[in-house]
Short mmCIF file of N, CA and C in Angstrom, two decimals:
data_model
loop_
_atom_site.label_atom_id
_atom_site.label_comp_id
_atom_site.label_asym_id
_atom_site.label_seq_id
_atom_site.Cartn_x
_atom_site.Cartn_y
_atom_site.Cartn_z
N UNK A 1 -0.54 -28.64 -13.94
CA UNK A 1 -0.44 -27.55 -14.91
C UNK A 1 -1.76 -26.81 -15.03
N UNK A 2 -2.87 -27.61 -14.97
CA UNK A 2 -4.18 -26.99 -15.08
C UNK A 2 -4.47 -26.10 -13.88
N UNK A 3 -4.04 -26.60 -12.68
CA UNK A 3 -4.25 -25.80 -11.46
C UNK A 3 -3.48 -24.48 -11.55
N UNK A 4 -2.26 -24.54 -12.11
CA UNK A 4 -1.45 -23.33 -12.25
C UNK A 4 -2.14 -22.32 -13.16
N UNK A 5 -2.76 -22.81 -14.26
CA UNK A 5 -3.48 -21.91 -15.15
C UNK A 5 -4.68 -21.29 -14.47
N UNK A 6 -5.40 -22.06 -13.65
CA UNK A 6 -6.55 -21.52 -12.90
C UNK A 6 -6.10 -20.47 -11.92
N UNK A 7 -4.98 -20.75 -11.22
CA UNK A 7 -4.46 -19.77 -10.26
C UNK A 7 -4.06 -18.48 -10.98
N UNK A 8 -3.43 -18.62 -12.13
CA UNK A 8 -2.99 -17.43 -12.87
C UNK A 8 -4.19 -16.60 -13.31
N UNK A 9 -5.25 -17.27 -13.80
CA UNK A 9 -6.45 -16.52 -14.21
C UNK A 9 -7.09 -15.83 -13.01
N UNK A 10 -7.16 -16.55 -11.88
CA UNK A 10 -7.75 -15.96 -10.67
C UNK A 10 -6.95 -14.78 -10.16
N UNK A 11 -5.64 -14.94 -10.18
CA UNK A 11 -4.77 -13.86 -9.76
C UNK A 11 -4.91 -12.67 -10.69
N UNK A 12 -5.00 -12.95 -12.00
CA UNK A 12 -5.17 -11.87 -12.97
C UNK A 12 -6.45 -11.10 -12.72
N UNK A 13 -7.54 -11.81 -12.41
CA UNK A 13 -8.82 -11.15 -12.14
C UNK A 13 -8.74 -10.29 -10.89
N UNK A 14 -8.10 -10.83 -9.83
CA UNK A 14 -7.96 -10.06 -8.59
C UNK A 14 -7.09 -8.83 -8.82
N UNK A 15 -6.00 -9.00 -9.58
CA UNK A 15 -5.12 -7.87 -9.86
C UNK A 15 -5.80 -6.82 -10.71
N UNK A 16 -6.64 -7.26 -11.66
CA UNK A 16 -7.38 -6.32 -12.50
C UNK A 16 -8.29 -5.46 -11.63
N UNK A 17 -9.00 -6.10 -10.69
CA UNK A 17 -9.87 -5.36 -9.78
C UNK A 17 -9.05 -4.42 -8.90
N UNK A 18 -7.90 -4.90 -8.42
CA UNK A 18 -7.07 -4.09 -7.54
C UNK A 18 -6.48 -2.89 -8.26
N UNK A 19 -6.06 -3.09 -9.52
CA UNK A 19 -5.50 -1.98 -10.29
C UNK A 19 -6.54 -0.88 -10.47
N UNK A 20 -7.79 -1.27 -10.66
CA UNK A 20 -8.87 -0.28 -10.75
C UNK A 20 -8.99 0.52 -9.47
N UNK A 21 -8.84 -0.15 -8.34
CA UNK A 21 -8.89 0.56 -7.06
C UNK A 21 -7.70 1.49 -6.91
N UNK A 22 -6.52 1.01 -7.30
CA UNK A 22 -5.32 1.85 -7.17
C UNK A 22 -5.40 3.08 -8.05
N UNK A 23 -5.92 2.92 -9.27
CA UNK A 23 -6.02 4.05 -10.18
C UNK A 23 -6.95 5.11 -9.62
N UNK A 24 -8.04 4.68 -9.00
CA UNK A 24 -8.98 5.65 -8.42
C UNK A 24 -8.38 6.30 -7.19
N UNK A 25 -7.62 5.49 -6.38
CA UNK A 25 -7.04 6.02 -5.16
C UNK A 25 -5.95 7.04 -5.40
N UNK A 26 -5.33 6.99 -6.58
CA UNK A 26 -4.22 7.90 -6.87
C UNK A 26 -4.68 9.35 -6.88
N UNK A 27 -5.95 9.58 -7.21
CA UNK A 27 -6.46 10.96 -7.28
C UNK A 27 -7.08 11.41 -5.96
N UNK A 28 -7.12 10.53 -4.99
CA UNK A 28 -7.79 10.83 -3.73
C UNK A 28 -6.98 11.84 -2.91
N UNK A 29 -7.68 12.53 -2.02
CA UNK A 29 -7.04 13.47 -1.11
C UNK A 29 -6.12 12.71 -0.16
N UNK A 30 -5.02 13.32 0.19
CA UNK A 30 -4.07 12.67 1.10
C UNK A 30 -4.68 12.52 2.50
N UNK A 31 -4.56 11.35 3.11
CA UNK A 31 -5.10 11.17 4.46
C UNK A 31 -4.29 11.96 5.49
N UNK A 32 -4.97 12.38 6.55
CA UNK A 32 -4.33 13.14 7.63
C UNK A 32 -4.75 12.57 8.98
N UNK A 33 -3.87 12.68 9.96
CA UNK A 33 -4.17 12.27 11.33
C UNK A 33 -3.80 13.42 12.26
N UNK A 34 -4.65 13.67 13.23
CA UNK A 34 -4.39 14.72 14.20
C UNK A 34 -4.96 14.30 15.55
N UNK A 35 -4.60 15.02 16.57
CA UNK A 35 -5.11 14.68 17.90
C UNK A 35 -5.10 15.92 18.79
N UNK A 36 -5.83 15.82 19.88
CA UNK A 36 -5.74 16.80 20.96
C UNK A 36 -5.42 16.00 22.23
N UNK A 37 -4.51 16.54 23.03
CA UNK A 37 -4.09 15.84 24.24
C UNK A 37 -4.04 16.82 25.41
N UNK A 38 -4.53 16.36 26.55
CA UNK A 38 -4.55 17.21 27.74
C UNK A 38 -3.90 16.48 28.91
N UNK A 39 -3.35 17.27 29.84
CA UNK A 39 -2.71 16.75 31.05
C UNK A 39 -3.41 17.34 32.26
N UNK A 40 -3.91 16.48 33.12
CA UNK A 40 -4.55 16.91 34.37
C UNK A 40 -3.95 16.09 35.50
N UNK A 41 -3.12 16.74 36.32
CA UNK A 41 -2.41 16.01 37.37
C UNK A 41 -1.40 15.07 36.73
N UNK A 42 -1.60 13.77 36.91
CA UNK A 42 -0.73 12.77 36.28
C UNK A 42 -1.41 12.08 35.11
N UNK A 43 -2.62 12.49 34.76
CA UNK A 43 -3.39 11.80 33.73
C UNK A 43 -3.33 12.53 32.39
N UNK A 44 -2.94 11.80 31.35
CA UNK A 44 -2.88 12.32 29.98
C UNK A 44 -4.01 11.67 29.19
N UNK A 45 -4.85 12.50 28.55
CA UNK A 45 -5.97 12.00 27.75
C UNK A 45 -5.78 12.48 26.31
N UNK A 46 -5.86 11.53 25.36
CA UNK A 46 -5.65 11.84 23.94
C UNK A 46 -6.92 11.50 23.16
N UNK A 47 -7.32 12.44 22.29
CA UNK A 47 -8.46 12.22 21.41
C UNK A 47 -7.96 12.27 19.96
N UNK A 48 -7.72 11.10 19.36
CA UNK A 48 -7.20 11.08 17.99
C UNK A 48 -8.31 11.16 16.95
N UNK A 49 -7.95 11.62 15.77
CA UNK A 49 -8.90 11.75 14.66
C UNK A 49 -8.15 11.53 13.34
N UNK A 50 -8.83 10.90 12.39
CA UNK A 50 -8.25 10.70 11.05
C UNK A 50 -9.20 11.30 10.03
N UNK A 51 -8.63 11.97 9.03
CA UNK A 51 -9.43 12.62 7.99
C UNK A 51 -8.99 12.13 6.61
N UNK A 52 -9.95 12.05 5.70
CA UNK A 52 -9.72 11.67 4.30
C UNK A 52 -9.03 10.31 4.19
N UNK A 53 -9.37 9.40 5.10
CA UNK A 53 -8.73 8.09 5.10
C UNK A 53 -9.32 7.18 4.02
N UNK A 54 -10.57 7.41 3.66
CA UNK A 54 -11.23 6.57 2.67
C UNK A 54 -11.22 7.22 1.29
N UNK A 55 -10.89 6.45 0.29
CA UNK A 55 -11.08 6.89 -1.09
C UNK A 55 -12.51 6.52 -1.50
N UNK A 56 -12.94 7.02 -2.63
CA UNK A 56 -14.29 6.70 -3.12
C UNK A 56 -14.45 5.21 -3.34
N UNK A 57 -13.40 4.55 -3.85
CA UNK A 57 -13.48 3.11 -4.10
C UNK A 57 -13.54 2.31 -2.80
N UNK A 58 -12.77 2.72 -1.79
CA UNK A 58 -12.81 2.02 -0.52
C UNK A 58 -14.16 2.22 0.16
N UNK A 59 -14.74 3.42 0.01
CA UNK A 59 -16.09 3.65 0.54
C UNK A 59 -17.07 2.70 -0.14
N UNK A 60 -16.93 2.52 -1.45
CA UNK A 60 -17.82 1.63 -2.18
C UNK A 60 -17.70 0.20 -1.66
N UNK A 61 -16.46 -0.25 -1.37
CA UNK A 61 -16.27 -1.59 -0.84
C UNK A 61 -16.93 -1.75 0.53
N UNK A 62 -16.83 -0.71 1.37
CA UNK A 62 -17.49 -0.77 2.68
C UNK A 62 -19.01 -0.86 2.51
N UNK A 63 -19.54 -0.09 1.57
CA UNK A 63 -20.99 -0.10 1.35
C UNK A 63 -21.46 -1.44 0.76
N UNK A 64 -20.54 -2.16 0.12
CA UNK A 64 -20.87 -3.49 -0.41
C UNK A 64 -20.80 -4.57 0.67
N UNK A 65 -20.34 -4.21 1.86
CA UNK A 65 -20.35 -5.17 2.96
C UNK A 65 -19.00 -5.56 3.52
N UNK A 66 -17.90 -5.11 2.89
CA UNK A 66 -16.58 -5.40 3.46
C UNK A 66 -16.35 -4.54 4.70
N UNK A 67 -15.50 -4.99 5.58
CA UNK A 67 -15.15 -4.21 6.77
C UNK A 67 -13.70 -3.78 6.68
N UNK A 68 -13.40 -2.63 7.24
CA UNK A 68 -12.03 -2.12 7.26
C UNK A 68 -11.40 -2.33 8.62
N UNK A 69 -10.13 -2.73 8.62
CA UNK A 69 -9.38 -2.87 9.87
C UNK A 69 -8.60 -1.59 10.07
N UNK A 70 -8.87 -0.91 11.16
CA UNK A 70 -8.25 0.37 11.47
C UNK A 70 -7.29 0.17 12.64
N UNK A 71 -6.01 0.35 12.38
CA UNK A 71 -5.00 0.20 13.43
C UNK A 71 -4.47 1.57 13.82
N UNK A 72 -4.53 1.84 15.11
CA UNK A 72 -4.11 3.14 15.64
C UNK A 72 -2.97 2.92 16.63
N UNK A 73 -1.89 3.65 16.43
CA UNK A 73 -0.75 3.55 17.36
C UNK A 73 -0.46 4.93 17.92
N UNK A 74 -0.42 5.02 19.24
CA UNK A 74 -0.16 6.28 19.95
C UNK A 74 1.07 6.12 20.83
N UNK A 75 1.94 7.13 20.81
CA UNK A 75 3.15 7.11 21.62
C UNK A 75 3.26 8.42 22.38
N UNK A 76 3.39 8.33 23.69
CA UNK A 76 3.56 9.51 24.54
C UNK A 76 5.06 9.72 24.76
N UNK A 77 5.54 10.93 24.42
CA UNK A 77 6.96 11.25 24.53
C UNK A 77 7.17 12.42 25.48
N UNK A 78 8.22 12.32 26.27
CA UNK A 78 8.63 13.45 27.12
C UNK A 78 9.72 14.21 26.36
N UNK A 79 9.52 15.51 26.18
CA UNK A 79 10.52 16.31 25.47
C UNK A 79 11.78 16.47 26.31
N UNK A 80 12.94 16.38 25.63
CA UNK A 80 14.22 16.59 26.30
C UNK A 80 15.05 17.55 25.47
N UNK A 81 15.55 18.58 26.08
CA UNK A 81 16.33 19.59 25.37
C UNK A 81 17.66 18.99 24.94
N UNK A 82 18.06 19.31 23.72
CA UNK A 82 19.34 18.90 23.16
C UNK A 82 19.52 17.38 23.14
N UNK A 83 18.42 16.63 23.10
CA UNK A 83 18.51 15.18 23.06
C UNK A 83 17.21 14.63 22.48
N UNK A 84 17.22 13.33 22.18
CA UNK A 84 16.01 12.71 21.64
C UNK A 84 14.91 12.69 22.70
N UNK A 85 13.66 12.80 22.24
CA UNK A 85 12.54 12.70 23.16
C UNK A 85 12.49 11.31 23.76
N UNK A 86 12.03 11.22 25.00
CA UNK A 86 11.99 9.95 25.73
C UNK A 86 10.57 9.36 25.66
N UNK A 87 10.48 8.08 25.28
CA UNK A 87 9.17 7.42 25.24
C UNK A 87 8.72 7.11 26.65
N UNK A 88 7.51 7.58 26.98
CA UNK A 88 6.95 7.36 28.31
C UNK A 88 5.99 6.19 28.30
N UNK A 89 5.14 6.14 27.28
CA UNK A 89 4.14 5.06 27.19
C UNK A 89 3.65 4.97 25.75
N UNK A 90 2.94 3.89 25.44
CA UNK A 90 2.37 3.73 24.11
C UNK A 90 1.12 2.88 24.18
N UNK A 91 0.32 2.95 23.14
CA UNK A 91 -0.91 2.16 23.05
C UNK A 91 -1.15 1.80 21.60
N UNK A 92 -1.68 0.62 21.38
CA UNK A 92 -2.02 0.16 20.03
C UNK A 92 -3.47 -0.34 20.07
N UNK A 93 -4.29 0.21 19.19
CA UNK A 93 -5.70 -0.14 19.14
C UNK A 93 -6.05 -0.66 17.76
N UNK A 94 -6.95 -1.63 17.70
CA UNK A 94 -7.48 -2.10 16.43
C UNK A 94 -8.98 -1.95 16.48
N UNK A 95 -9.54 -1.22 15.51
CA UNK A 95 -10.97 -0.99 15.45
C UNK A 95 -11.50 -1.45 14.09
N UNK A 96 -12.79 -1.71 14.03
CA UNK A 96 -13.42 -2.18 12.79
C UNK A 96 -14.31 -1.07 12.25
N UNK A 97 -14.06 -0.70 10.99
CA UNK A 97 -14.87 0.30 10.31
C UNK A 97 -15.79 -0.42 9.33
N UNK A 98 -17.09 -0.16 9.44
CA UNK A 98 -18.06 -0.84 8.58
C UNK A 98 -19.18 0.12 8.19
N UNK A 99 -20.05 -0.36 7.33
CA UNK A 99 -21.21 0.43 6.89
C UNK A 99 -22.44 -0.44 7.03
N UNK A 100 -23.46 0.08 7.72
CA UNK A 100 -24.68 -0.70 7.92
C UNK A 100 -25.87 0.25 8.09
N UNK A 101 -26.96 -0.08 7.42
CA UNK A 101 -28.22 0.68 7.53
C UNK A 101 -28.00 2.17 7.32
N UNK A 102 -27.23 2.50 6.30
CA UNK A 102 -27.04 3.89 5.91
C UNK A 102 -26.09 4.70 6.75
N UNK A 103 -25.31 4.05 7.63
CA UNK A 103 -24.39 4.80 8.50
C UNK A 103 -23.07 4.06 8.62
N UNK A 104 -21.99 4.84 8.78
CA UNK A 104 -20.68 4.26 9.05
C UNK A 104 -20.58 3.96 10.54
N UNK A 105 -19.99 2.81 10.84
CA UNK A 105 -19.86 2.38 12.23
C UNK A 105 -18.39 2.12 12.54
N UNK A 106 -17.95 2.53 13.73
CA UNK A 106 -16.61 2.25 14.21
C UNK A 106 -16.76 1.40 15.46
N UNK A 107 -16.41 0.12 15.35
CA UNK A 107 -16.65 -0.85 16.42
C UNK A 107 -18.12 -0.85 16.83
N UNK A 108 -19.01 -0.73 15.85
CA UNK A 108 -20.45 -0.77 16.11
C UNK A 108 -21.05 0.56 16.54
N UNK A 109 -20.21 1.58 16.76
CA UNK A 109 -20.70 2.90 17.18
C UNK A 109 -20.90 3.79 15.96
N UNK A 110 -22.12 4.34 15.77
CA UNK A 110 -22.35 5.20 14.59
C UNK A 110 -21.47 6.44 14.63
N UNK A 111 -20.96 6.82 13.46
CA UNK A 111 -20.13 8.02 13.34
C UNK A 111 -21.00 9.17 12.87
N UNK A 112 -21.10 10.20 13.69
CA UNK A 112 -21.98 11.33 13.36
C UNK A 112 -21.48 12.11 12.15
N UNK A 113 -20.15 12.14 11.95
CA UNK A 113 -19.59 12.92 10.85
C UNK A 113 -19.37 12.09 9.59
N UNK A 114 -19.85 10.85 9.57
CA UNK A 114 -19.63 9.98 8.42
C UNK A 114 -18.18 9.54 8.35
N UNK A 115 -17.72 9.21 7.15
CA UNK A 115 -16.36 8.68 6.99
C UNK A 115 -15.33 9.77 6.72
N UNK A 116 -15.77 11.02 6.54
CA UNK A 116 -14.83 12.10 6.22
C UNK A 116 -13.85 12.34 7.36
N UNK A 117 -14.35 12.38 8.60
CA UNK A 117 -13.51 12.58 9.78
C UNK A 117 -13.86 11.49 10.79
N UNK A 118 -12.91 10.61 11.03
CA UNK A 118 -13.13 9.50 11.95
C UNK A 118 -12.64 9.88 13.34
N UNK A 119 -13.56 9.98 14.27
CA UNK A 119 -13.20 10.23 15.66
C UNK A 119 -12.84 8.89 16.28
N UNK A 120 -11.56 8.67 16.53
CA UNK A 120 -11.07 7.38 17.00
C UNK A 120 -11.21 7.26 18.51
N UNK A 121 -10.99 6.05 19.00
CA UNK A 121 -11.16 5.79 20.42
C UNK A 121 -10.19 6.61 21.26
N UNK A 122 -10.72 7.19 22.32
CA UNK A 122 -9.91 8.00 23.24
C UNK A 122 -8.95 7.10 24.02
N UNK A 123 -7.75 7.61 24.28
CA UNK A 123 -6.74 6.86 25.03
C UNK A 123 -6.29 7.70 26.23
N UNK A 124 -6.03 7.03 27.35
CA UNK A 124 -5.58 7.74 28.55
C UNK A 124 -4.40 6.98 29.18
N UNK A 125 -3.44 7.76 29.67
CA UNK A 125 -2.31 7.20 30.40
C UNK A 125 -2.21 7.90 31.75
N UNK A 126 -1.62 7.21 32.72
CA UNK A 126 -1.33 7.82 34.01
C UNK A 126 0.18 7.82 34.21
N UNK A 127 0.76 9.00 34.38
CA UNK A 127 2.20 9.12 34.58
C UNK A 127 2.59 8.55 35.95
N UNK A 128 3.78 7.95 36.02
CA UNK A 128 4.23 7.40 37.29
C UNK A 128 4.48 8.49 38.33
N UNK A 129 5.00 9.61 37.87
CA UNK A 129 5.30 10.74 38.77
C UNK A 129 4.63 11.99 38.23
N UNK A 130 4.23 12.92 39.10
CA UNK A 130 3.71 14.21 38.60
C UNK A 130 4.79 14.90 37.77
N UNK A 131 4.42 15.57 36.69
CA UNK A 131 5.42 16.23 35.85
C UNK A 131 6.15 17.34 36.59
N UNK A 132 7.42 17.48 36.27
CA UNK A 132 8.24 18.56 36.85
C UNK A 132 7.79 19.90 36.25
N UNK A 133 8.02 21.00 36.96
CA UNK A 133 7.70 22.32 36.38
C UNK A 133 8.46 22.54 35.08
N UNK A 134 7.77 22.96 34.06
CA UNK A 134 8.40 23.21 32.76
C UNK A 134 8.54 21.97 31.89
N UNK A 135 8.17 20.83 32.41
CA UNK A 135 8.27 19.58 31.63
C UNK A 135 7.14 19.55 30.60
N UNK A 136 7.44 19.10 29.40
CA UNK A 136 6.41 19.06 28.35
C UNK A 136 6.40 17.70 27.66
N UNK A 137 5.24 17.37 27.10
CA UNK A 137 5.02 16.08 26.45
C UNK A 137 4.40 16.28 25.07
N UNK A 138 4.59 15.29 24.22
CA UNK A 138 4.00 15.31 22.90
C UNK A 138 3.51 13.89 22.59
N UNK A 139 2.47 13.79 21.77
CA UNK A 139 1.92 12.49 21.38
C UNK A 139 2.11 12.30 19.88
N UNK A 140 2.68 11.17 19.50
CA UNK A 140 2.80 10.78 18.09
C UNK A 140 1.66 9.83 17.77
N UNK A 141 1.04 10.04 16.61
CA UNK A 141 -0.13 9.27 16.20
C UNK A 141 0.12 8.66 14.83
N UNK A 142 -0.21 7.39 14.69
CA UNK A 142 -0.11 6.71 13.40
C UNK A 142 -1.39 5.91 13.19
N UNK A 143 -2.00 6.07 12.00
CA UNK A 143 -3.26 5.39 11.68
C UNK A 143 -3.08 4.61 10.38
N UNK A 144 -3.59 3.39 10.35
CA UNK A 144 -3.49 2.53 9.16
C UNK A 144 -4.84 1.88 8.92
N UNK A 145 -5.37 2.04 7.71
CA UNK A 145 -6.66 1.45 7.35
C UNK A 145 -6.47 0.48 6.20
N UNK A 146 -6.99 -0.72 6.37
CA UNK A 146 -6.94 -1.71 5.30
C UNK A 146 -8.34 -2.31 5.14
N UNK A 147 -8.94 -2.06 3.99
CA UNK A 147 -10.26 -2.62 3.69
C UNK A 147 -10.11 -3.91 2.90
N UNK A 148 -9.20 -3.94 1.95
CA UNK A 148 -8.97 -5.12 1.13
C UNK A 148 -7.72 -5.82 1.65
N UNK A 149 -7.84 -7.08 2.03
CA UNK A 149 -6.70 -7.86 2.52
C UNK A 149 -6.26 -8.86 1.46
N UNK A 150 -5.09 -9.41 1.66
CA UNK A 150 -4.60 -10.43 0.73
C UNK A 150 -5.56 -11.61 0.69
N UNK A 151 -6.12 -11.96 1.84
CA UNK A 151 -7.05 -13.09 1.91
C UNK A 151 -8.31 -12.80 1.10
N UNK A 152 -8.86 -11.58 1.24
CA UNK A 152 -10.08 -11.26 0.50
C UNK A 152 -9.82 -11.17 -1.00
N UNK A 153 -8.64 -10.68 -1.40
CA UNK A 153 -8.30 -10.68 -2.83
C UNK A 153 -8.22 -12.10 -3.37
N UNK A 154 -7.64 -13.00 -2.57
CA UNK A 154 -7.55 -14.39 -2.99
C UNK A 154 -8.91 -15.03 -3.11
N UNK A 155 -9.82 -14.68 -2.20
CA UNK A 155 -11.19 -15.23 -2.28
C UNK A 155 -11.91 -14.73 -3.51
N UNK A 156 -11.70 -13.45 -3.85
CA UNK A 156 -12.30 -12.90 -5.07
C UNK A 156 -11.78 -13.65 -6.29
N UNK A 157 -10.47 -13.88 -6.32
CA UNK A 157 -9.89 -14.60 -7.46
C UNK A 157 -10.46 -16.00 -7.56
N UNK A 158 -10.58 -16.70 -6.43
CA UNK A 158 -11.13 -18.06 -6.45
C UNK A 158 -12.59 -18.06 -6.87
N UNK A 159 -13.33 -17.07 -6.41
CA UNK A 159 -14.75 -17.00 -6.76
C UNK A 159 -14.93 -16.74 -8.25
N UNK A 160 -14.09 -15.83 -8.80
CA UNK A 160 -14.20 -15.51 -10.22
C UNK A 160 -13.87 -16.69 -11.12
N UNK A 161 -12.95 -17.53 -10.67
CA UNK A 161 -12.54 -18.67 -11.50
C UNK A 161 -13.21 -19.97 -11.06
N UNK A 162 -14.02 -19.91 -10.00
CA UNK A 162 -14.66 -21.11 -9.44
C UNK A 162 -13.61 -22.14 -9.05
N UNK A 163 -12.44 -21.66 -8.66
CA UNK A 163 -11.36 -22.56 -8.28
C UNK A 163 -11.32 -22.76 -6.78
N UNK A 164 -10.35 -23.55 -6.29
CA UNK A 164 -10.24 -23.79 -4.86
C UNK A 164 -9.89 -22.51 -4.13
N UNK A 165 -10.43 -22.35 -2.92
CA UNK A 165 -10.18 -21.13 -2.16
C UNK A 165 -9.27 -21.35 -0.97
N UNK A 166 -8.77 -22.57 -0.80
CA UNK A 166 -7.92 -22.85 0.36
C UNK A 166 -6.61 -22.09 0.25
N UNK A 167 -6.21 -21.51 1.37
CA UNK A 167 -4.99 -20.69 1.41
C UNK A 167 -3.76 -21.52 1.07
N UNK A 168 -3.72 -22.79 1.52
CA UNK A 168 -2.52 -23.59 1.32
C UNK A 168 -2.35 -24.08 -0.11
N UNK A 169 -3.35 -23.87 -0.98
CA UNK A 169 -3.23 -24.30 -2.36
C UNK A 169 -2.65 -23.21 -3.25
N UNK A 170 -2.38 -22.03 -2.69
CA UNK A 170 -1.77 -20.97 -3.47
C UNK A 170 -0.26 -21.11 -3.43
N UNK A 171 0.36 -20.75 -4.53
CA UNK A 171 1.82 -20.81 -4.57
C UNK A 171 2.39 -19.65 -3.75
N UNK A 172 3.64 -19.75 -3.31
CA UNK A 172 4.27 -18.63 -2.58
C UNK A 172 4.29 -17.34 -3.40
N UNK A 173 4.48 -17.48 -4.72
CA UNK A 173 4.50 -16.29 -5.58
C UNK A 173 3.14 -15.61 -5.56
N UNK A 174 2.07 -16.41 -5.67
CA UNK A 174 0.71 -15.85 -5.65
C UNK A 174 0.44 -15.16 -4.33
N UNK A 175 0.79 -15.82 -3.20
CA UNK A 175 0.55 -15.22 -1.88
C UNK A 175 1.30 -13.90 -1.73
N UNK A 176 2.57 -13.88 -2.15
CA UNK A 176 3.38 -12.66 -2.03
C UNK A 176 2.83 -11.53 -2.90
N UNK A 177 2.35 -11.88 -4.09
CA UNK A 177 1.79 -10.87 -4.98
C UNK A 177 0.50 -10.29 -4.41
N UNK A 178 -0.34 -11.16 -3.84
CA UNK A 178 -1.59 -10.69 -3.22
C UNK A 178 -1.28 -9.79 -2.02
N UNK A 179 -0.27 -10.16 -1.23
CA UNK A 179 0.12 -9.33 -0.09
C UNK A 179 0.60 -7.96 -0.56
N UNK A 180 1.37 -7.93 -1.64
CA UNK A 180 1.88 -6.66 -2.17
C UNK A 180 0.74 -5.77 -2.65
N UNK A 181 -0.22 -6.35 -3.39
CA UNK A 181 -1.35 -5.56 -3.88
C UNK A 181 -2.19 -5.05 -2.71
N UNK A 182 -2.45 -5.91 -1.72
CA UNK A 182 -3.23 -5.49 -0.55
C UNK A 182 -2.53 -4.37 0.19
N UNK A 183 -1.21 -4.43 0.28
CA UNK A 183 -0.45 -3.38 0.97
C UNK A 183 -0.55 -2.06 0.22
N UNK A 184 -0.58 -2.13 -1.12
CA UNK A 184 -0.74 -0.91 -1.91
C UNK A 184 -2.11 -0.28 -1.72
N UNK A 185 -3.10 -1.07 -1.31
CA UNK A 185 -4.45 -0.56 -1.09
C UNK A 185 -4.65 -0.06 0.34
N UNK A 186 -3.61 -0.07 1.14
CA UNK A 186 -3.69 0.38 2.52
C UNK A 186 -3.49 1.89 2.58
N UNK A 187 -4.29 2.57 3.41
CA UNK A 187 -4.17 4.02 3.58
C UNK A 187 -3.56 4.30 4.95
N UNK A 188 -2.59 5.22 4.97
CA UNK A 188 -1.88 5.54 6.22
C UNK A 188 -1.87 7.05 6.43
N UNK A 189 -1.83 7.41 7.69
CA UNK A 189 -1.67 8.82 8.05
C UNK A 189 -0.95 8.89 9.40
N UNK A 190 -0.23 9.98 9.61
CA UNK A 190 0.46 10.16 10.88
C UNK A 190 0.44 11.64 11.26
N UNK A 191 0.61 11.90 12.53
CA UNK A 191 0.62 13.27 13.02
C UNK A 191 1.11 13.29 14.46
N UNK A 192 1.13 14.47 15.04
CA UNK A 192 1.54 14.61 16.44
C UNK A 192 0.85 15.82 17.03
N UNK A 193 0.74 15.82 18.35
CA UNK A 193 0.11 16.96 19.03
C UNK A 193 0.78 17.18 20.38
N UNK A 194 0.83 18.43 20.76
CA UNK A 194 1.38 18.80 22.07
C UNK A 194 0.37 18.47 23.16
N UNK A 195 0.87 18.06 24.31
CA UNK A 195 0.02 17.81 25.47
C UNK A 195 -0.15 19.12 26.23
N UNK A 196 -1.40 19.59 26.33
CA UNK A 196 -1.67 20.87 26.98
C UNK A 196 -2.20 20.66 28.39
N UNK A 197 -1.59 21.33 29.38
CA UNK A 197 -2.11 21.22 30.76
C UNK A 197 -3.51 21.81 30.86
N UNK A 198 -4.37 21.15 31.61
CA UNK A 198 -5.72 21.64 31.85
C UNK A 198 -5.64 22.78 32.85
N UNK A 199 -6.21 23.90 32.49
CA UNK A 199 -6.16 25.08 33.37
C UNK A 199 -7.22 24.98 34.45
#
């Protein structure tokens, strides 16, 4: 019974901190994702970018030493008239966003534009066959940033209550609640761009 009370207090502390983050994030600018894509011969090169992905509170967490997990999903589609577009290829990337020595870093690479516009890793595909005349392609882009995870929220709760931090000592209800709060703190953006032939 005593352990349950400690868990409840820890969870309450983590939720209190998370609610503060959510309240601040509600006023933040909506995140956006965009890309530019080019086709040269059979090679498609995509340069994705995400804007306004960080809220002021998430920036503060990064500056305090937390790292953000940035997941990027790209899908190359061949346009088809009067039918659904056909998936040609896809790529999924995971990058780490951090702050160190006064600069934002993406996988250890300094970002010249800061956190306002994140220039993500370039992706390239090679088509199996040269495109037919008049054939066109489009790239779908999805970006997901998570700075606060369920695990880190649980560690904060344990630290605040000086209780056990082992994952297996949390009840299923506590784990599910932490996962829900962490998911609410995740920022997402999506977009698409036409593939332009290189002249």
